[in-house]
Short mmCIF file of C-alpha atoms and ligand atoms in Angstrom, two decimals:
data_model
loop_
_atom_site.label_atom_id
_atom_site.label_comp_id
_atom_site.label_asym_id
_atom_site.label_seq_id
_atom_site.Cartn_x
_atom_site.Cartn_y
_atom_site.Cartn_z
CA ARG A 13 -1.06 -6.07 -26.94
CA GLN A 14 -0.20 -9.68 -26.22
CA SER A 15 2.44 -8.62 -23.72
CA MET A 16 -0.16 -6.41 -21.98
CA GLU A 17 -2.32 -9.52 -21.52
CA VAL A 18 0.65 -11.42 -20.08
CA CYS A 19 1.37 -8.46 -17.78
CA ASN A 20 -2.27 -8.30 -16.63
CA GLN A 21 -2.33 -12.01 -15.86
CA PHE A 22 0.92 -11.76 -13.90
CA VAL A 23 -0.39 -8.82 -11.85
CA ALA A 24 -3.71 -10.62 -11.26
CA ASP A 25 -1.79 -13.67 -9.98
CA PHE A 26 0.18 -11.36 -7.68
CA GLU A 27 -2.99 -9.74 -6.31
CA LYS A 28 -4.30 -13.22 -5.47
CA VAL A 29 -1.17 -14.21 -3.54
CA ILE A 30 -1.15 -10.92 -1.61
CA LYS A 31 -4.48 -12.10 -0.16
CA LYS A 32 -3.53 -15.77 0.04
CA PRO A 33 0.19 -16.63 -0.21
CA LYS A 34 1.13 -19.80 -2.10
CA LYS A 35 2.93 -21.93 0.41
CA HIS A 36 4.89 -24.52 -1.54
CA LEU A 37 8.44 -25.73 -1.68
CA SER A 38 10.75 -23.65 -3.80
CA LYS A 39 14.55 -23.92 -3.83
CA THR A 40 14.84 -20.17 -3.75
CA TYR A 41 12.71 -17.03 -3.58
CA TYR A 42 13.22 -13.66 -5.26
CA THR A 43 11.99 -10.45 -3.64
CA GLY A 44 11.33 -7.15 -5.35
CA VAL A 45 11.50 -4.22 -2.92
CA ASP A 46 9.82 -1.05 -4.19
CA LEU A 47 10.50 1.85 -1.84
CA GLY A 48 8.06 4.49 -3.06
CA THR A 49 7.10 7.96 -1.92
CA ALA A 50 3.63 6.83 -0.89
CA CYS A 51 3.93 3.10 -0.67
CA VAL A 52 6.44 0.33 0.10
CA VAL A 53 5.78 -2.92 -1.78
CA LEU A 54 7.43 -6.34 -1.45
CA ALA A 55 6.77 -8.84 -4.26
CA ILE A 56 7.93 -12.45 -3.84
CA LEU A 57 8.49 -14.85 -6.76
CA ASP A 58 9.42 -18.54 -6.57
CA GLU A 59 12.28 -20.31 -8.37
CA ASN A 60 10.23 -20.28 -11.60
CA TYR A 61 9.67 -16.53 -11.25
CA GLN A 62 5.97 -16.98 -10.43
CA PRO A 63 4.28 -14.80 -7.77
CA VAL A 64 3.86 -16.57 -4.42
CA ALA A 65 3.34 -13.73 -1.93
CA GLY A 66 3.35 -9.98 -1.51
CA ALA A 67 2.64 -7.18 0.88
CA TYR A 68 2.43 -3.41 0.74
CA ARG A 69 2.08 -0.55 3.18
CA TYR A 70 1.50 3.17 2.80
CA ALA A 71 4.41 4.98 4.48
CA ASP A 72 6.32 8.23 4.45
CA VAL A 73 9.91 6.98 4.53
CA VAL A 74 11.08 7.78 1.00
CA ARG A 75 10.40 10.84 -1.14
CA ASP A 76 11.08 10.66 -4.88
CA GLY A 77 13.76 8.03 -4.40
CA MET A 78 15.40 9.85 -1.46
CA VAL A 79 15.31 8.02 1.87
CA VAL A 80 13.97 10.62 4.33
CA ASP A 81 13.44 8.28 7.29
CA TYR A 82 16.23 5.73 7.24
CA ILE A 83 15.36 3.86 10.45
CA GLY A 84 11.67 3.88 9.57
CA ALA A 85 12.42 2.47 6.11
CA VAL A 86 14.62 -0.34 7.48
CA GLU A 87 12.04 -1.24 10.13
CA LEU A 88 9.20 -1.28 7.61
CA VAL A 89 11.05 -3.47 5.08
CA ARG A 90 12.14 -5.82 7.89
CA GLU A 91 8.59 -5.99 9.22
CA LEU A 92 7.13 -6.83 5.79
CA LYS A 93 9.95 -9.36 5.20
CA GLU A 94 9.25 -11.12 8.52
CA GLU A 95 5.51 -11.09 7.90
CA LEU A 96 5.99 -12.77 4.51
CA GLU A 97 8.59 -15.22 5.84
CA GLN A 98 6.08 -16.36 8.42
CA LYS A 99 3.36 -16.76 5.82
CA LEU A 100 5.65 -18.73 3.47
CA GLY A 101 7.42 -20.65 6.23
CA THR A 102 10.83 -19.84 4.78
CA GLU A 103 13.62 -17.30 4.96
CA LEU A 104 13.76 -14.69 2.21
CA ILE A 105 17.35 -14.00 1.20
CA TYR A 106 17.65 -12.42 -2.25
CA ALA A 107 16.19 -9.04 -3.14
CA ALA A 108 16.41 -6.43 -5.85
CA ALA A 109 15.39 -2.78 -5.54
CA SER A 110 14.89 0.23 -7.79
CA LEU A 111 15.34 3.97 -8.00
CA PRO A 112 13.58 6.72 -9.94
CA PRO A 113 15.61 7.48 -13.09
CA GLY A 114 18.49 9.87 -12.54
CA THR A 115 18.66 9.55 -8.74
CA ASP A 116 21.26 6.76 -8.46
CA GLU A 117 24.11 9.13 -7.73
CA LEU A 118 22.00 10.86 -5.09
CA ASP A 119 20.54 7.98 -3.19
CA GLY A 120 21.41 4.60 -4.67
CA GLY A 121 23.59 3.93 -1.63
CA ALA A 122 20.85 4.66 0.88
CA ILE A 123 18.29 2.40 -0.86
CA LYS A 124 20.92 -0.35 -1.01
CA ASN A 125 21.67 0.05 2.71
CA VAL A 126 17.96 -0.06 3.63
CA VAL A 127 17.45 -3.36 1.78
CA GLN A 128 20.63 -4.88 3.23
CA SER A 129 19.97 -3.64 6.78
CA ALA A 130 16.53 -5.22 6.62
CA GLY A 131 18.32 -8.55 6.19
CA PHE A 132 18.38 -9.11 2.42
CA GLU A 133 21.25 -9.87 0.12
CA LEU A 134 20.90 -7.26 -2.65
CA THR A 135 21.33 -8.83 -6.09
CA ASN A 136 20.29 -5.93 -8.32
CA LEU A 137 19.55 -2.20 -8.18
CA LEU A 138 17.93 -0.85 -11.33
CA ASP A 139 15.96 2.20 -12.42
CA GLU A 140 12.14 2.08 -12.12
CA PRO A 141 11.19 2.24 -15.83
CA THR A 142 13.66 -0.51 -16.70
CA ALA A 143 12.14 -2.55 -13.86
CA ALA A 144 8.58 -1.94 -15.09
CA ASN A 145 9.63 -2.96 -18.58
CA GLN A 146 10.74 -6.39 -17.37
CA LEU A 147 7.01 -7.07 -17.24
CA LEU A 148 5.65 -4.75 -19.93
CA ASN A 149 8.18 -5.78 -22.58
CA VAL A 150 7.79 -2.56 -24.54
CA THR A 151 10.27 -2.43 -27.42
CA ASP A 152 9.22 0.95 -28.85
CA GLY A 153 7.25 3.58 -26.96
CA ALA A 154 7.21 5.47 -23.68
CA VAL A 155 6.77 3.92 -20.23
CA VAL A 156 5.20 6.59 -18.02
CA ASP A 157 5.32 5.90 -14.28
CA ILE A 158 2.93 8.21 -12.43
CA GLY A 159 3.83 7.68 -8.79
CA GLY A 160 3.31 9.71 -5.64
CA GLY A 161 5.78 12.57 -5.96
CA THR A 162 6.82 12.38 -9.57
CA THR A 163 6.09 11.24 -13.10
CA GLY A 164 8.91 9.25 -14.65
CA ILE A 165 9.10 9.00 -18.43
CA SER A 166 11.35 6.62 -20.29
CA ILE A 167 11.53 6.30 -24.02
CA LEU A 168 12.40 2.95 -25.56
CA GLU A 169 13.68 2.21 -29.03
CA ASN A 170 14.38 -1.37 -30.15
CA GLY A 171 14.02 -2.51 -26.53
CA GLN A 172 16.65 -0.05 -25.26
CA VAL A 173 15.93 2.87 -22.92
CA ILE A 174 17.21 5.88 -24.88
CA LYS A 175 15.92 8.68 -22.63
CA VAL A 176 14.71 9.03 -19.04
CA ALA A 177 13.16 12.00 -17.26
CA ASP A 178 11.52 12.49 -13.89
CA GLU A 179 9.25 15.48 -13.26
CA ALA A 180 7.77 16.66 -9.98
CA THR A 181 4.05 16.10 -10.57
CA GLY A 182 2.25 12.98 -9.35
CA GLY A 183 -0.41 11.59 -7.05
CA THR A 184 0.50 13.88 -4.17
CA HIS A 185 -0.51 16.87 -6.28
CA LEU A 186 -3.85 15.24 -7.09
CA SER A 187 -4.46 14.71 -3.37
CA LEU A 188 -3.61 18.34 -2.63
CA VAL A 189 -6.17 19.46 -5.22
CA ILE A 190 -8.82 17.17 -3.68
CA ALA A 191 -7.96 18.45 -0.17
CA GLY A 192 -8.47 22.03 -1.40
CA ALA A 193 -11.67 21.38 -3.33
CA TYR A 194 -13.39 19.24 -0.67
CA LYS A 195 -11.83 20.95 2.41
CA PHE A 196 -10.33 17.60 3.45
CA SER A 197 -7.07 16.97 5.31
CA PHE A 198 -4.33 15.60 3.03
CA GLU A 199 -4.74 12.12 4.59
CA ALA A 200 -8.51 12.15 4.03
CA ALA A 201 -8.00 13.30 0.44
CA GLU A 202 -5.51 10.44 -0.19
CA LYS A 203 -8.01 7.92 1.14
CA TYR A 204 -10.88 9.40 -0.85
CA LYS A 205 -8.78 9.35 -4.02
CA ARG A 206 -7.78 5.70 -3.62
CA ASN A 207 -11.42 4.60 -3.47
CA GLN A 208 -12.40 3.56 -7.00
CA LYS A 209 -16.04 4.46 -6.24
CA ASN A 210 -15.10 8.15 -6.16
CA HIS A 211 -13.14 8.17 -9.42
CA ASP A 212 -15.93 9.24 -11.82
CA GLU A 213 -16.77 12.22 -9.62
CA LEU A 214 -13.12 13.13 -9.05
CA LEU A 215 -12.10 13.17 -12.69
CA THR A 216 -13.61 16.64 -13.32
CA VAL A 217 -11.76 18.13 -10.32
CA LEU A 218 -8.51 16.40 -11.27
CA LYS A 219 -8.61 17.04 -15.02
CA PRO A 220 -6.34 20.13 -14.94
CA VAL A 221 -3.56 18.27 -13.09
CA ILE A 222 -3.90 15.26 -15.43
CA GLU A 223 -3.64 17.69 -18.37
CA LYS A 224 -0.49 19.11 -16.78
CA ILE A 225 0.95 15.57 -16.54
CA SER A 226 -0.01 15.09 -20.21
CA SER A 227 1.80 18.27 -21.21
CA ILE A 228 4.90 17.03 -19.36
CA ILE A 229 4.68 13.82 -21.41
CA ILE A 230 4.36 15.87 -24.64
CA GLN A 231 7.38 17.98 -23.69
CA GLN A 232 9.57 15.00 -22.80
CA THR A 233 8.64 12.91 -25.85
CA GLN A 234 9.02 15.71 -28.37
CA GLY A 235 11.47 14.84 -31.14
CA TYR A 236 11.10 11.09 -30.51
CA ASN A 237 8.99 8.68 -32.48
CA VAL A 238 6.68 7.55 -29.67
CA GLU A 239 3.81 5.46 -30.97
CA GLY A 240 2.45 4.25 -27.65
CA ILE A 241 2.33 5.35 -24.02
CA TYR A 242 2.30 2.61 -21.36
CA LEU A 243 1.10 3.81 -17.95
CA VAL A 244 2.32 2.35 -14.65
CA GLY A 245 2.47 3.59 -11.03
CA GLY A 246 -0.21 3.99 -8.37
CA THR A 247 -1.68 7.20 -9.80
CA ALA A 248 -2.38 5.43 -13.09
CA CYS A 249 -5.01 3.43 -11.11
CA LEU A 250 -7.25 6.49 -11.48
CA LYS A 251 -10.14 5.43 -13.71
CA ASN A 252 -9.99 7.00 -17.20
CA ILE A 253 -6.71 8.87 -16.60
CA GLU A 254 -5.54 7.10 -19.78
CA THR A 255 -8.43 8.64 -21.77
CA ILE A 256 -7.38 12.21 -20.84
CA ILE A 257 -3.68 11.49 -21.47
CA GLU A 258 -4.45 9.94 -24.86
CA LYS A 259 -6.66 12.87 -25.84
CA VAL A 260 -4.15 15.57 -24.85
CA THR A 261 -1.03 13.85 -26.21
CA GLY A 262 -2.66 12.33 -29.30
CA ILE A 263 -0.65 9.14 -28.64
CA PRO A 264 -2.41 5.77 -28.10
CA THR A 265 -2.25 5.14 -24.34
CA TYR A 266 -2.41 1.72 -22.68
CA LYS A 267 -2.55 0.73 -19.04
CA PRO A 268 -2.45 -2.61 -17.27
CA THR A 269 -5.41 -3.60 -15.07
CA ASN A 270 -3.46 -2.73 -11.93
CA PRO A 271 -0.59 -0.41 -12.82
CA MET A 272 0.55 -0.11 -9.18
CA PHE A 273 2.21 -3.53 -9.03
CA VAL A 274 4.03 -3.54 -12.38
CA THR A 275 7.26 -1.94 -11.08
CA PRO A 276 7.61 -4.09 -7.90
CA LEU A 277 6.99 -7.27 -9.93
CA GLY A 278 9.47 -6.12 -12.56
CA ILE A 279 12.04 -5.53 -9.80
CA ALA A 280 11.48 -9.08 -8.50
CA LEU A 281 11.88 -10.45 -12.05
CA SER A 282 15.29 -8.74 -12.25
CA CYS A 283 16.47 -10.27 -8.95
P1 ATP B 321 7.29 7.67 -6.50
O1 ATP B 321 7.35 6.75 -7.70
O2 ATP B 321 6.86 9.07 -6.85
O3 ATP B 321 8.46 7.59 -5.60
P2 ATP B 321 5.58 5.68 -5.29
O4 ATP B 321 6.53 4.61 -5.79
O5 ATP B 321 5.16 5.62 -3.87
O6 ATP B 321 6.10 7.14 -5.60
P3 ATP B 321 3.33 4.48 -6.43
O7 ATP B 321 3.25 3.51 -5.30
O8 ATP B 321 3.51 3.97 -7.80
O9 ATP B 321 4.36 5.62 -6.19
O10 ATP B 321 2.02 5.40 -6.41
C1 ATP B 321 1.62 6.08 -5.25
C2 ATP B 321 0.54 7.06 -5.62
O11 ATP B 321 -0.55 6.35 -6.20
C3 ATP B 321 -0.03 7.80 -4.41
O12 ATP B 321 -0.19 9.18 -4.73
C4 ATP B 321 -1.38 7.14 -4.19
O13 ATP B 321 -2.33 8.02 -3.62
C5 ATP B 321 -1.75 6.79 -5.62
N1 ATP B 321 -2.72 5.69 -5.67
C6 ATP B 321 -2.59 4.46 -5.15
N2 ATP B 321 -3.69 3.73 -5.38
C7 ATP B 321 -4.54 4.54 -6.07
C8 ATP B 321 -5.86 4.38 -6.60
N3 ATP B 321 -6.52 3.24 -6.46
N4 ATP B 321 -6.41 5.42 -7.24
C9 ATP B 321 -5.75 6.59 -7.40
N5 ATP B 321 -4.51 6.81 -6.93
C10 ATP B 321 -3.91 5.80 -6.26
#
C-alpha cells in the first residue's frame, strides 16, 4: 500500500513536468524510452532520479514490441528527444528501453537500434513488467500490464519474476468493440475511449472484453499463490476496470492513479 502511494506521487510529479519541465542544473539525465503499440513515451529523470520532463505521442510504429515502421520510430524518438532537449536546455545522452516479455529474441535488436539511431547511448534493455516493478516494488503478486495490443502478466515471488506471459487482448480490442457498437471509425473510437467523461457509459459495452482479460489473468495465474493484482498500462486508465477484474478473478486488484506512465518511469529508473 505504502509503495502504491510512493508510485502515485512519482507519477503525479511526472505528469506535472510533462506540462512544465523542471529546468535546473543536473550533472546527468536519465531517459526512459517506452515504444508502445499505441503510444511512445519519453520520461526524463535528473541525477537524483527525480522526474524533470516528459513527452508522449500516439503513433503506429511498434506493434506488441515489434518495430513495424523503423524509420518512423527513429524519427519520432529523435523528435521527442530534441523537443525535450530544447525545453531542458541540455543534451540527453543516456537512455533505457523495454520490451514486452518474451519478445527479446524477436525484436530486442530493433528496439535497441531505434533508441541508438535516435541519438541515445543505450544503458539498459529490460522487459516491461520488470520495468514497471522498479516503481511498484511488488514483492509478491502479479503485475498486469494492459497495453494496446496485449496484456502482459508477470508473477513475482520474493521480489523475483518467476513467470511472464503476454496475451493478445488489450486496448485495441476495446476500441474495435466501441467502433462496432457506436458505428465509429477506429480512430474515433480510440479518441472516445480515452476521454474519461465517457468511461461510465462505456463500461457496459466493454464489460465482456474486460471479463475476457480477467479470464486470461485467471488462466495465467492458476497454480501460483497470487494475493494481489497490480494494474499498469494505458488500458488500465479505464475507470473501474479494476472493479470488474477483482470481481471476476476474486483477487484484490490495485491500480495507480495513472497506470499509463508506470512502465516508462520504471524504465528511466533502470537507466
Ligand atoms: P503494448 O504494451 O501492447 O505494446 P502500449 O505500450 O502502446 O502497447 P500503453 O501505452 O500502455 O500500451 O497503452 C495504450 C492503450 O491504452 C491504447 O489502447 C489506448 O487507447 C489506451 N488508453 C490510453 N489512455 C487511455 C484512457 N485514458 N482510457 C482508456 N484507455 C486508454
